[in-house]
XYZ file of C-alpha atoms in Angstrom:
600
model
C 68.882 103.209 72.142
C 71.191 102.272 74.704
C 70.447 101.349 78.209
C 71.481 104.799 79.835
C 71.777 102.884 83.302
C 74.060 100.808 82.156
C 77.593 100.741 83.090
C 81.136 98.743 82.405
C 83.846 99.068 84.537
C 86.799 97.324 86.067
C 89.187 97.480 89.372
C 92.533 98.271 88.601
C 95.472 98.021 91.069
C 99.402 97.692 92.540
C 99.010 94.004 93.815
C 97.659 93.369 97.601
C 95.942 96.816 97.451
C 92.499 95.560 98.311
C 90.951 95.091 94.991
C 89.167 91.615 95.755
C 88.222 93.237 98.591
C 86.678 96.190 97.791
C 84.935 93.916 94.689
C 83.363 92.019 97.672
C 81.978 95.054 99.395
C 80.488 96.288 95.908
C 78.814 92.857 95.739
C 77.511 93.285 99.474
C 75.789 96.697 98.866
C 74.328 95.721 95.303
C 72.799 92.544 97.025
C 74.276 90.413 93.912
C 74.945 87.251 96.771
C 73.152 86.634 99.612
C 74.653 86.383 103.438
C 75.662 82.471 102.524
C 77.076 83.107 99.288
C 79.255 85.625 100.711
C 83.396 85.222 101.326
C 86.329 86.949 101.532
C 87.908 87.148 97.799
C 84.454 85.650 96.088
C 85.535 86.248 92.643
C 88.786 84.606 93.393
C 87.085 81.546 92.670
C 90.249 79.487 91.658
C 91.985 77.475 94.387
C 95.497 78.922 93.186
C 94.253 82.386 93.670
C 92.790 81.472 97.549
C 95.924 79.987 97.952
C 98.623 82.213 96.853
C 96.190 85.473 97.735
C 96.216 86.999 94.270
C 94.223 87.463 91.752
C 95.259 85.621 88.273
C 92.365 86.131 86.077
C 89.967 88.475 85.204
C 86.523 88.061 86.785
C 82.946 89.354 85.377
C 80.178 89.568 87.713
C 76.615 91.892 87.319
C 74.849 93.788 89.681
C 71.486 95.663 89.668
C 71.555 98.576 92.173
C 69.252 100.984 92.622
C 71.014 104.583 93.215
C 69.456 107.084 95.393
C 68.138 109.109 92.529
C 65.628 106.276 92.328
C 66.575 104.642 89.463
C 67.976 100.875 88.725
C 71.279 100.411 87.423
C 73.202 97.574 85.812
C 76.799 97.406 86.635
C 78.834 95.010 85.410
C 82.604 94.765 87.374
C 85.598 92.917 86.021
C 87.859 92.215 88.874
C 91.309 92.565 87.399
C 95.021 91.142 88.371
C 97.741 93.140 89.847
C 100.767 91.181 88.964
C 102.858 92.393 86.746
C 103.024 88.986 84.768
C 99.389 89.274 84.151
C 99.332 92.737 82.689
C 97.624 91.220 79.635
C 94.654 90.478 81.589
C 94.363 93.945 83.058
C 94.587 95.699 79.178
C 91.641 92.893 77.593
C 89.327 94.147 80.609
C 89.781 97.838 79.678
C 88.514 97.367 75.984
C 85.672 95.943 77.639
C 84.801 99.156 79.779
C 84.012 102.569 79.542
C 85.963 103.443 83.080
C 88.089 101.971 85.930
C 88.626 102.614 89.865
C 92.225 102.934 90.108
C 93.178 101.984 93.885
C 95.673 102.829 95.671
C 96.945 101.984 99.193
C 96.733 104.094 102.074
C 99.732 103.069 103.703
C 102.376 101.989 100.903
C 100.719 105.098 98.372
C 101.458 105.019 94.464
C 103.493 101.649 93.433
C 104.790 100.203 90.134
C 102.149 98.437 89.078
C 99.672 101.793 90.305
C 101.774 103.744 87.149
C 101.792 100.812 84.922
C 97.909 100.365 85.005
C 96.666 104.094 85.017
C 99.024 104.616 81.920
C 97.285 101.793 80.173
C 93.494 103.135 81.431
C 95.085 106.440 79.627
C 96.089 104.841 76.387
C 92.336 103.010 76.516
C 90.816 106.575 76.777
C 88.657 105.453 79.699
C 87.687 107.383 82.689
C 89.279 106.892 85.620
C 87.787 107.219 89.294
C 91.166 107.620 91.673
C 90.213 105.479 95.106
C 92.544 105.643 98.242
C 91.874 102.491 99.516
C 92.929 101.072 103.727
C 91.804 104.563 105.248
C 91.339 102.599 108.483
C 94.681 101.346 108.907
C 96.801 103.038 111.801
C 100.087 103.809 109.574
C 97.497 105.333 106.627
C 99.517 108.166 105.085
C 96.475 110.307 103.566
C 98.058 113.308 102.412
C 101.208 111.517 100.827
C 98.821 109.040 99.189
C 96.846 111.868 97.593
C 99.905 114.289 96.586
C 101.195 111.138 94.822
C 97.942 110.631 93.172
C 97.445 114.225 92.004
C 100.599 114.179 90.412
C 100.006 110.073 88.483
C 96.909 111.200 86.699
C 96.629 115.250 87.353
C 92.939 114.452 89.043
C 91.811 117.094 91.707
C 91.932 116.645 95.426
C 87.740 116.329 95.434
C 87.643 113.791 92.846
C 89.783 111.336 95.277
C 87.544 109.186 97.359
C 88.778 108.121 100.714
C 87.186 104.605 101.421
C 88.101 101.016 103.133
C 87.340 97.922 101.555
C 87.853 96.135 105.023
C 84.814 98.083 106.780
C 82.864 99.200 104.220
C 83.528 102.887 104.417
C 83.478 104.990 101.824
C 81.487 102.381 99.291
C 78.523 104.233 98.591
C 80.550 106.862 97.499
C 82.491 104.313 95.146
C 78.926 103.304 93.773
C 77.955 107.372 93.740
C 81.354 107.971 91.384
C 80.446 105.021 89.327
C 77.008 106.338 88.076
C 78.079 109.865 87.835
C 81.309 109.826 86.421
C 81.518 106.941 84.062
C 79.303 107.345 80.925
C 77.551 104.506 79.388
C 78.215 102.522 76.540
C 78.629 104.274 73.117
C 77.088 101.780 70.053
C 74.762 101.358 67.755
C 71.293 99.086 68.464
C 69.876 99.042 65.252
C 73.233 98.166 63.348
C 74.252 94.379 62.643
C 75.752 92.968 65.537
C 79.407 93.413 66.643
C 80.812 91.260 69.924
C 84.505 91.938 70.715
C 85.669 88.115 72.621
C 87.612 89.065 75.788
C 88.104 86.497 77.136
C 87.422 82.405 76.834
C 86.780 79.484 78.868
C 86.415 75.814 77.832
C 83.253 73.607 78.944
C 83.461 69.539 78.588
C 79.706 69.408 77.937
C 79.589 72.427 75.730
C 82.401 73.110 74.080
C 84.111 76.798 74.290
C 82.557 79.084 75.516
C 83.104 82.969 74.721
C 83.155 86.033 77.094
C 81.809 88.865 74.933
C 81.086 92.906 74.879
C 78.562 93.933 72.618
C 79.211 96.717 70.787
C 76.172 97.548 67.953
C 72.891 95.090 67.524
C 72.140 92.264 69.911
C 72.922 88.524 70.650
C 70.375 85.763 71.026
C 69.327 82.136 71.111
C 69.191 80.887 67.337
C 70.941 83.249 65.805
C 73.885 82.618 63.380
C 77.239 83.798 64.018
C 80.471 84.081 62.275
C 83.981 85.489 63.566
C 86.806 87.080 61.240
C 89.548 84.992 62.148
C 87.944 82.170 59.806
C 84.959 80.751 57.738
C 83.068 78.797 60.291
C 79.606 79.896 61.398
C 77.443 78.750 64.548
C 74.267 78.644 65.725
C 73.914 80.140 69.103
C 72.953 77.946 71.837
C 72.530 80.423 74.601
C 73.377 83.692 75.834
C 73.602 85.592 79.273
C 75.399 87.109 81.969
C 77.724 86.971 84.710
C 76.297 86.327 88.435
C 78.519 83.582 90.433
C 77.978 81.570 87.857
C 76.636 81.809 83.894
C 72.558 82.870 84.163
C 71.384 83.033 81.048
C 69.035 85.052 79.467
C 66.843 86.065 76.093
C 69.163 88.408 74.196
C 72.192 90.640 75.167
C 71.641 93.921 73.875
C 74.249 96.679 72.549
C 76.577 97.961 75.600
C 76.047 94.867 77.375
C 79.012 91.929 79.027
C 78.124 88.649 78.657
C 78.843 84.887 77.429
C 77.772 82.855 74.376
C 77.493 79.856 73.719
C 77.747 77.904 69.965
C 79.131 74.374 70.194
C 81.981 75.603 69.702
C 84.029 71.812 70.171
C 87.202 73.240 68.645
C 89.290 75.411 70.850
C 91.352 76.729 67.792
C 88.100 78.414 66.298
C 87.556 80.977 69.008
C 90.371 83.784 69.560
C 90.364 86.227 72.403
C 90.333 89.994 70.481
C 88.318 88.376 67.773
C 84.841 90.178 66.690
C 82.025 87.971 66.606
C 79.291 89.101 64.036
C 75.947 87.874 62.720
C 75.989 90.072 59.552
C 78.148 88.734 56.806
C 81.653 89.976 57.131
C 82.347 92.013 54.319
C 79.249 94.901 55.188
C 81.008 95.267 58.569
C 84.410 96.425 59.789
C 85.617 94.478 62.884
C 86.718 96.015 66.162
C 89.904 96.957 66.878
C 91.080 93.579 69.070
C 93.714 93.928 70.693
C 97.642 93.879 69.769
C 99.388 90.586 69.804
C 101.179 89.569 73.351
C 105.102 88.635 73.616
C 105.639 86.091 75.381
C 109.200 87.145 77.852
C 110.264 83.679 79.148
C 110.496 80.316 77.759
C 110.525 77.054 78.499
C 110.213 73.254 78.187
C 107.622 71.401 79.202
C 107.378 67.467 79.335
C 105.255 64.896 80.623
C 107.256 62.174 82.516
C 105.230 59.876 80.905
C 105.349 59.254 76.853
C 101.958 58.488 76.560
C 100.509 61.852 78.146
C 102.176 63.640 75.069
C 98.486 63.773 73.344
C 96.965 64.586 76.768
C 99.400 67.762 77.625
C 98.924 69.122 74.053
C 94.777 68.967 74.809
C 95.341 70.286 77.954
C 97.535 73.674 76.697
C 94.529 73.942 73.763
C 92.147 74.456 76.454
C 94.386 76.367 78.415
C 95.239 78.475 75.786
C 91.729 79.408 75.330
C 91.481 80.685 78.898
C 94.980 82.459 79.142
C 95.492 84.021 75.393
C 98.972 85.228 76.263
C 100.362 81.487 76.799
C 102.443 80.165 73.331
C 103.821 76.940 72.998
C 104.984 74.793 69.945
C 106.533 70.896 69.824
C 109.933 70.523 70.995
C 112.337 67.357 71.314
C 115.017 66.662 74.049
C 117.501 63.974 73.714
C 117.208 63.761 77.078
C 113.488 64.077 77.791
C 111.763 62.837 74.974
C 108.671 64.931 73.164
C 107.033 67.764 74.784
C 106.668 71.409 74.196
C 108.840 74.866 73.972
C 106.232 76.997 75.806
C 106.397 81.443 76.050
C 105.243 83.084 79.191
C 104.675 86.810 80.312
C 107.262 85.703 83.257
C 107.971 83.273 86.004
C 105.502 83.621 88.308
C 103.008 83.114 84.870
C 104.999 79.872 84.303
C 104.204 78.254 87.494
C 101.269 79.296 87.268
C 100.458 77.252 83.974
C 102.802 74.103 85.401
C 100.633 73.710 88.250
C 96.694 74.158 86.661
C 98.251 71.959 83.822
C 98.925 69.535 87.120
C 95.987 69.714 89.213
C 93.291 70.558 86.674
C 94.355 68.312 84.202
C 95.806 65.422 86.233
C 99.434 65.565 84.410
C 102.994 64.925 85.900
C 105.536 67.415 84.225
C 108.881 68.071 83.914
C 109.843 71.803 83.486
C 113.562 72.337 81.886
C 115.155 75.707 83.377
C 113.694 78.890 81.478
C 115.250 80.920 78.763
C 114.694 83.962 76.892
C 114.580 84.969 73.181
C 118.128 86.036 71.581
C 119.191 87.042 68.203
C 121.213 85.784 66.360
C 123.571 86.117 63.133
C 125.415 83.653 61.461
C 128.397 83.311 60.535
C 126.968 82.960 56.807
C 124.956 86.278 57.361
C 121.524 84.607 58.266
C 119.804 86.416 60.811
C 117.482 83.584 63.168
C 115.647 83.727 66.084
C 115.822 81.486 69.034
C 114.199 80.559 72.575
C 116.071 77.269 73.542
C 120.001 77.080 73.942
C 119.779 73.724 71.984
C 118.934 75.720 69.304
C 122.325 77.507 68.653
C 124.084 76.954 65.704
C 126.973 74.063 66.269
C 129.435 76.105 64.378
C 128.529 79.555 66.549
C 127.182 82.954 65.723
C 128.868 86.056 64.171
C 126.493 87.877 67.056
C 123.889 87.689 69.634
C 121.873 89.820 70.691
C 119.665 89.431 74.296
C 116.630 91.304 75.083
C 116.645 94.192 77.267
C 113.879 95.638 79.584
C 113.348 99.150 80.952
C 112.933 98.461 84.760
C 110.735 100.818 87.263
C 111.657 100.880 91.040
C 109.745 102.555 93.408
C 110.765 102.483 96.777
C 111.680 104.234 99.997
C 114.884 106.444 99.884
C 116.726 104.249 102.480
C 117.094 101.119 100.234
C 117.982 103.479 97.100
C 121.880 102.384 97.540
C 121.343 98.494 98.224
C 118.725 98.539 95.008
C 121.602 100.307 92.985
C 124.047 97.531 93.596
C 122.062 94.802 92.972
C 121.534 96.434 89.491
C 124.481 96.929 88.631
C 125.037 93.093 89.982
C 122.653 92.564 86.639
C 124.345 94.135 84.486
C 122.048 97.145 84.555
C 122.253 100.389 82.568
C 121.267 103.612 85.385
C 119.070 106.223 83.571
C 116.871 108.037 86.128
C 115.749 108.879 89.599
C 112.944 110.954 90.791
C 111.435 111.768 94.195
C 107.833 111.166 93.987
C 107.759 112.145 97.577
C 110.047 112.129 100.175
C 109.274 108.908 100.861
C 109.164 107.303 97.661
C 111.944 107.277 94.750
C 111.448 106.032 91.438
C 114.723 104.337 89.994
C 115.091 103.662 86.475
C 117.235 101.121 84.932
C 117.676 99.622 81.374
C 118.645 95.471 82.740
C 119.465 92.412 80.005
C 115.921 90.570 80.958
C 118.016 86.706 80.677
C 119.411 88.266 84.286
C 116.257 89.511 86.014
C 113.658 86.800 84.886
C 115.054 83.739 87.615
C 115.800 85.725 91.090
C 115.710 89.405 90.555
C 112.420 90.031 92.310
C 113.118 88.155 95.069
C 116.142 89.512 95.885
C 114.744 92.665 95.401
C 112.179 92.278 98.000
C 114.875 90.894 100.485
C 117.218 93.697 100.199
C 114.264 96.679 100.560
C 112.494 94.586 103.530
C 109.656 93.980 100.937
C 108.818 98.161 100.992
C 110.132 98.044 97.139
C 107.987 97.631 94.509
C 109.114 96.841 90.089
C 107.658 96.930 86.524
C 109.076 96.451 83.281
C 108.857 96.792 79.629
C 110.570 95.190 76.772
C 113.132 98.002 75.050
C 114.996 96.237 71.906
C 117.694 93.126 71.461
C 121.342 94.354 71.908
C 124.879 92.979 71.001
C 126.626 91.315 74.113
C 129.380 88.940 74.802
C 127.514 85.430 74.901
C 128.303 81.703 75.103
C 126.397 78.729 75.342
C 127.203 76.464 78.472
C 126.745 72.956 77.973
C 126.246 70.615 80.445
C 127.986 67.126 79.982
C 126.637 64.557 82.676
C 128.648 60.908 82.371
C 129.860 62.505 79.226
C 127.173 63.341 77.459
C 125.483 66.598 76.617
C 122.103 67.392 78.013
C 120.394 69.761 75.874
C 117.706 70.879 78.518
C 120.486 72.023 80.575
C 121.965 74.209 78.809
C 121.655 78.007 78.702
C 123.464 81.036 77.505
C 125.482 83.066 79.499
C 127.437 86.200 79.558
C 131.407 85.774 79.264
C 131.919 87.768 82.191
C 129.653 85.529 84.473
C 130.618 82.137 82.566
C 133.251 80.178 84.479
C 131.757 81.162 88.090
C 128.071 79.927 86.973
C 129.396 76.674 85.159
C 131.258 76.080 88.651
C 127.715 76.683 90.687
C 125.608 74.397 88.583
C 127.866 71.496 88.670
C 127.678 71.644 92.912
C 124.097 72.459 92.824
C 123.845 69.564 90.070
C 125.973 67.394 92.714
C 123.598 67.590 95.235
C 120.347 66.900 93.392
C 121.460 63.880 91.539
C 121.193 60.520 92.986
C 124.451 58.358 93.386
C 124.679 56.033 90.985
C 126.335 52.609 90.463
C 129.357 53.801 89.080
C 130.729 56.979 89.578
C 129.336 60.310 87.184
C 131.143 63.149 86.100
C 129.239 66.477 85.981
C 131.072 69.126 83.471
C 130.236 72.565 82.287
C 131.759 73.217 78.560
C 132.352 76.538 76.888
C 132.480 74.912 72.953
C 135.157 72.247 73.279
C 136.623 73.783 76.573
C 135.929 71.959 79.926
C 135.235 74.826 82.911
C 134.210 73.120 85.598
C 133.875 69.772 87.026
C 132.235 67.701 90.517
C 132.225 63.587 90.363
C 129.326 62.075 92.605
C 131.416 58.888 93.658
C 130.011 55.410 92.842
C 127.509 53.876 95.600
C 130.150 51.031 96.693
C 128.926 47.156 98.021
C 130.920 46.013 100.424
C 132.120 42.909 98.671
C 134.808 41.858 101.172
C 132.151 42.003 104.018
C 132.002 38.098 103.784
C 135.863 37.574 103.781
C 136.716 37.427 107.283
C 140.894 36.709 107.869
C 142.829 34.535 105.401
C 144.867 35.343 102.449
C 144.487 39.558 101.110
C 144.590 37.845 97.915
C 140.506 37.085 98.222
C 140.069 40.051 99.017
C 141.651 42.284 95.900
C 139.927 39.677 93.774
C 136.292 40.514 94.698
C 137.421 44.367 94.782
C 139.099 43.874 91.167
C 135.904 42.012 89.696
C 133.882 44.843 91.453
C 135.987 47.061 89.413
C 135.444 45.677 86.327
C 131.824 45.485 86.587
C 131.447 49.497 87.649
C 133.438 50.104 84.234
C 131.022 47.944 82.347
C 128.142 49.647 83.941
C 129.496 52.987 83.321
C 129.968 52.284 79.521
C 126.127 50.815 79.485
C 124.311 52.581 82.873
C 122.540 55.978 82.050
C 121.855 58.924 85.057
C 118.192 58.914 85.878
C 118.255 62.982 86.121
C 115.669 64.000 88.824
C 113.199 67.481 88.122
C 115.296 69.349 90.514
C 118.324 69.082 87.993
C 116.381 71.143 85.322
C 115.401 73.941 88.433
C 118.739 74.263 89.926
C 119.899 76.491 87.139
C 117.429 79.199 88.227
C 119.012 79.199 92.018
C 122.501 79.496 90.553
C 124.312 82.999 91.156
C 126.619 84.369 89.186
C 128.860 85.683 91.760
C 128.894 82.707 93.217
């Protein structure tokens, strides 16, 4: 049977609505860590997330508290993301639980990311425990937060708790909820074992390491595992749970979180949404998993140096393990040498990746400007798919079609006009508003995602004085009017500067990247040309003049004719270098596409 004191749950959220927080409090009343142990964000435990104040992966941690009933409970907490970007994260931790505190803020009330996650606890089939989080805060709008909340997830007013992470208030009752309104696991003990893998981390010592729930059966030391993605079986080294850090212990039984431990040396052989089993595979059926992610954005990435090629493609294995939604595949640049086309749930995901592959794997990278997925058809009928402008048939393409997103706004009525117009700026498609409130509208637009994924949120936050809040969802690929723009520098194409662009914006972004080009490349020698091509037609143009010596400094009065000879053989040597020299392009080159307007 079961543990019935058992219980798996997870904190879902908008971003920056206290989830962290409110984690740390449920650690502080469950006397998981003691007074020392204790900081703010504790199971932000990467230095990217103390850095940036967010939350970028999922965190397991167990507690043993001991409700006023009397009885000891085990409750294990995954502390989720609230970025949209790392909506992946948030739907793995659900298939792990059996229920979910959905927070909301006091102050800013239901947000994008607030619908986004308590449709996906829906789907799941979870229960969800509604939690208006900041009570204490002097511009708390109670009433508004809890009319808004009613009418997200049709809850009743009494099933709302009021609490705030920052004092403390209101956590008991969090802990009270928890017990009595989340049931425990559903399985089967005396069944042969079934682990779902949610998530993966990679150990130098011992190998990779898996993050499992235990469905039916149990888990322990010595026994022999097998997974259905291939043939391979393990011996289990070790099993156990989540404190701070990995505690092991004798067996995990059915219902429980936990990690194992096999050996496992390579990374390719463990799969997040994978079940791990110790019966043979064909008397069991494996758990659902989960569906496949899509990567949104693409890009290149290359090592500046030619011999870290080996070393980046071990380092995105192990990353890979740790971040399941990350893609990548070779690639080769003319320019840049071998690296790797990689797919990421957006950009904030992609610097993300750029800078753990930097600092926790000691790499210096290039990153070419980011892309997303068109398709295309031939002119001979074939239809292809591509993520890299490089990748565009020479002779054209009968059509292309871009990916489109369904966009959610919510913000206050005031910036409702200002968000319109940058829209439509986008190329958007209008299809709904609502009043959630009469302080909050939702605005719905359908938006080509190639013209959203470089500036759109920031500009966003700048025009509604940061009150607006966005999510999105890929729709379908649709016909539009698109070119490739080619970049020529010193006349010669340079593939990881290219992109594809809408007619209508063409000529005025071709202009923008050769003067933002301009001013990140160095002088040179002799003097560069910077063009922007449409096919064979030139659309723009900037020349960075030649650095000049001053060869006549030594030619003080006397005949001119000294003079124009030095200038003429200085002459002839900058057209010698120019036919021989090549443009060292700095990183900056490859990001200035992503600060380039099209109206400028």
């Amino acid at each position: 049977m079961i543990n019935p004191n058992l219980r798996n749950f997870c904190i879902i959220a908008h971003i920056d609505h206290g989830k962290s927080t409110l984690a740390d409090r449920l650690l502080e009343q469950t006397h998981t860590l003691s007074a020392n142990q204790m900081q703010a964000q504790v199971l932000d435990d990467m230095d990217l997330e103390r850095e940036r104040g967010i939350t970028i992966k999922a965190h397991p941690i167990r507690m043993n508290y001991r409700h006023t009933d009397g009885q000891d409970y085990i409750l294990n907490l995954i502390d989720t993301p609230g970025h949209v970007d790392f909506t992946y994260e948030v739907s793995r931790s659900l298939a792990a639980c059996e229920g979910a505190l959905l927070l909301v803020d006091a102050a800013q009330g239901v947000e994008a990311q607030t619908v986004s996650n308590a449709y996906l606890a829906i789907d799941a089939g979870i229960g969800i425990i509604p939690v208006i989080n900041k009570a204490d805060l002097p511009n708390a709008r109670l009433e508004e937060a809890t009319a808004q909340l009613i009418d997200l997830i049709g809850c009743r007013e009494d099933e709302i708790i009021i609490a705030s992470a920052k004092t403390g208030m209101g956590v008991l009752d969090v802990l009270t909820a928890i017990i009595d309104r989340i049931s425990p696991p559903v399985g089967d003990p005396d069944a042969a074992s079934r682990a779902l893998i949610f998530d993966s981390t990679y150990d130098s010592f011992r190998g990779a390491i898996a993050y499992v729930r235990l469905v039916d059966g149990h888990l322990a030391k010595g026994d022999k595992v097998s997974f259905f993605a291939h043939d391979r079986q393990y011996d289990v080294d070790e099993v156990g749970t989540f404190r701070m850090k990995r505690e092991p212990v004798d067996r995990l039984e059915a219902g429980e979180v936990g990690y194992m431990i096999a050996s496992i040396k390579d990374v390719a052989f463990l799969e997040v949404g994978d079940t791990l089993t110790t019966a043979k595979r064909k008397d069991i059926q494996p758990l659902p998993g989960y569906k496949p992610i899509k990567p949104m954005v693409f890009t290149g990435l290359f090592p500046v140096s030619a011999d870290d090629y080996s070393a980046l493609r071990a380092s995105l294995d192990k990353l890979r393990l740790n971040d399941a939604s990350l893609s990548y595949q070779p690639e080769t640049s003319t320019a840049l040498g071998f690296g790797f086309r990689c797919g990421f749930l957006g950009l904030l995901h992609m610097e993300i990746i750029q800078e753990r592959l930097e600092r926790e794997f000691g790499l210096n990278l290039i990153t070419t400007s980011p892309n997303v997925e068109y398709e295309l058809t031939t002119r001979d009928g074939v239809d292809i798919i591509i993520d890299s402008p490089a990748d565009m048939p020479a002779i054209g393409a009968q059509e292309i079609r871009e990916p489109y997103i369904s966009a959610e706004i919510i913000t206050p009525p005031e910036y409702l006009g200002a968000l319109m117009k940058l829209c439509q700026s986008k190329r958007g498609i209008y299809r709904d508003t609502h009043y959630i409130s009469p302080s909050k509208v939702q605005l719905k637009y359908e938006l080509p995602l190639a013209e959203v994924i470089y500036d759109f949120f920031d500009r966003l936050k700048s025009v509604s004085r940061g009150y607006a809040s966005y999510d999105y969802e890929f729709i379908e690929h649709r016909p539009g009017n698109l070119k490739k723009l080619e970049v020529l520098i010193a006349g010669e194409p340079v593939d990881a500067l290219s992109s594809i662009v809408h007619q209508s914006h063409a000529q005025a972004q071709g202009r923008a990247l050769c003067k933002k080009l301009k001013e990140v490349i160095h002088r040179q020698q002799f003097e560069v040309v910077i063009q922007a091509a449409l096919g064979n037609k030139i659309i723009a143009r900037e020349t960075i003049k030649a650095l000049r010596k001053q060869v006549t400094a030594k030619c003080y009065g006397g005949d001119i004719t000294r003079k124009r000879k030095l200038l003429e053989r200085q002459k002839e040597g900058k057209k010698r270098m120019k036919q021989v020299g090549r443009v060292e392009i700095p990183q900056e080159a490859f990001l200035s596409i992503m600060q380039v307007e099209p109206g400028e």
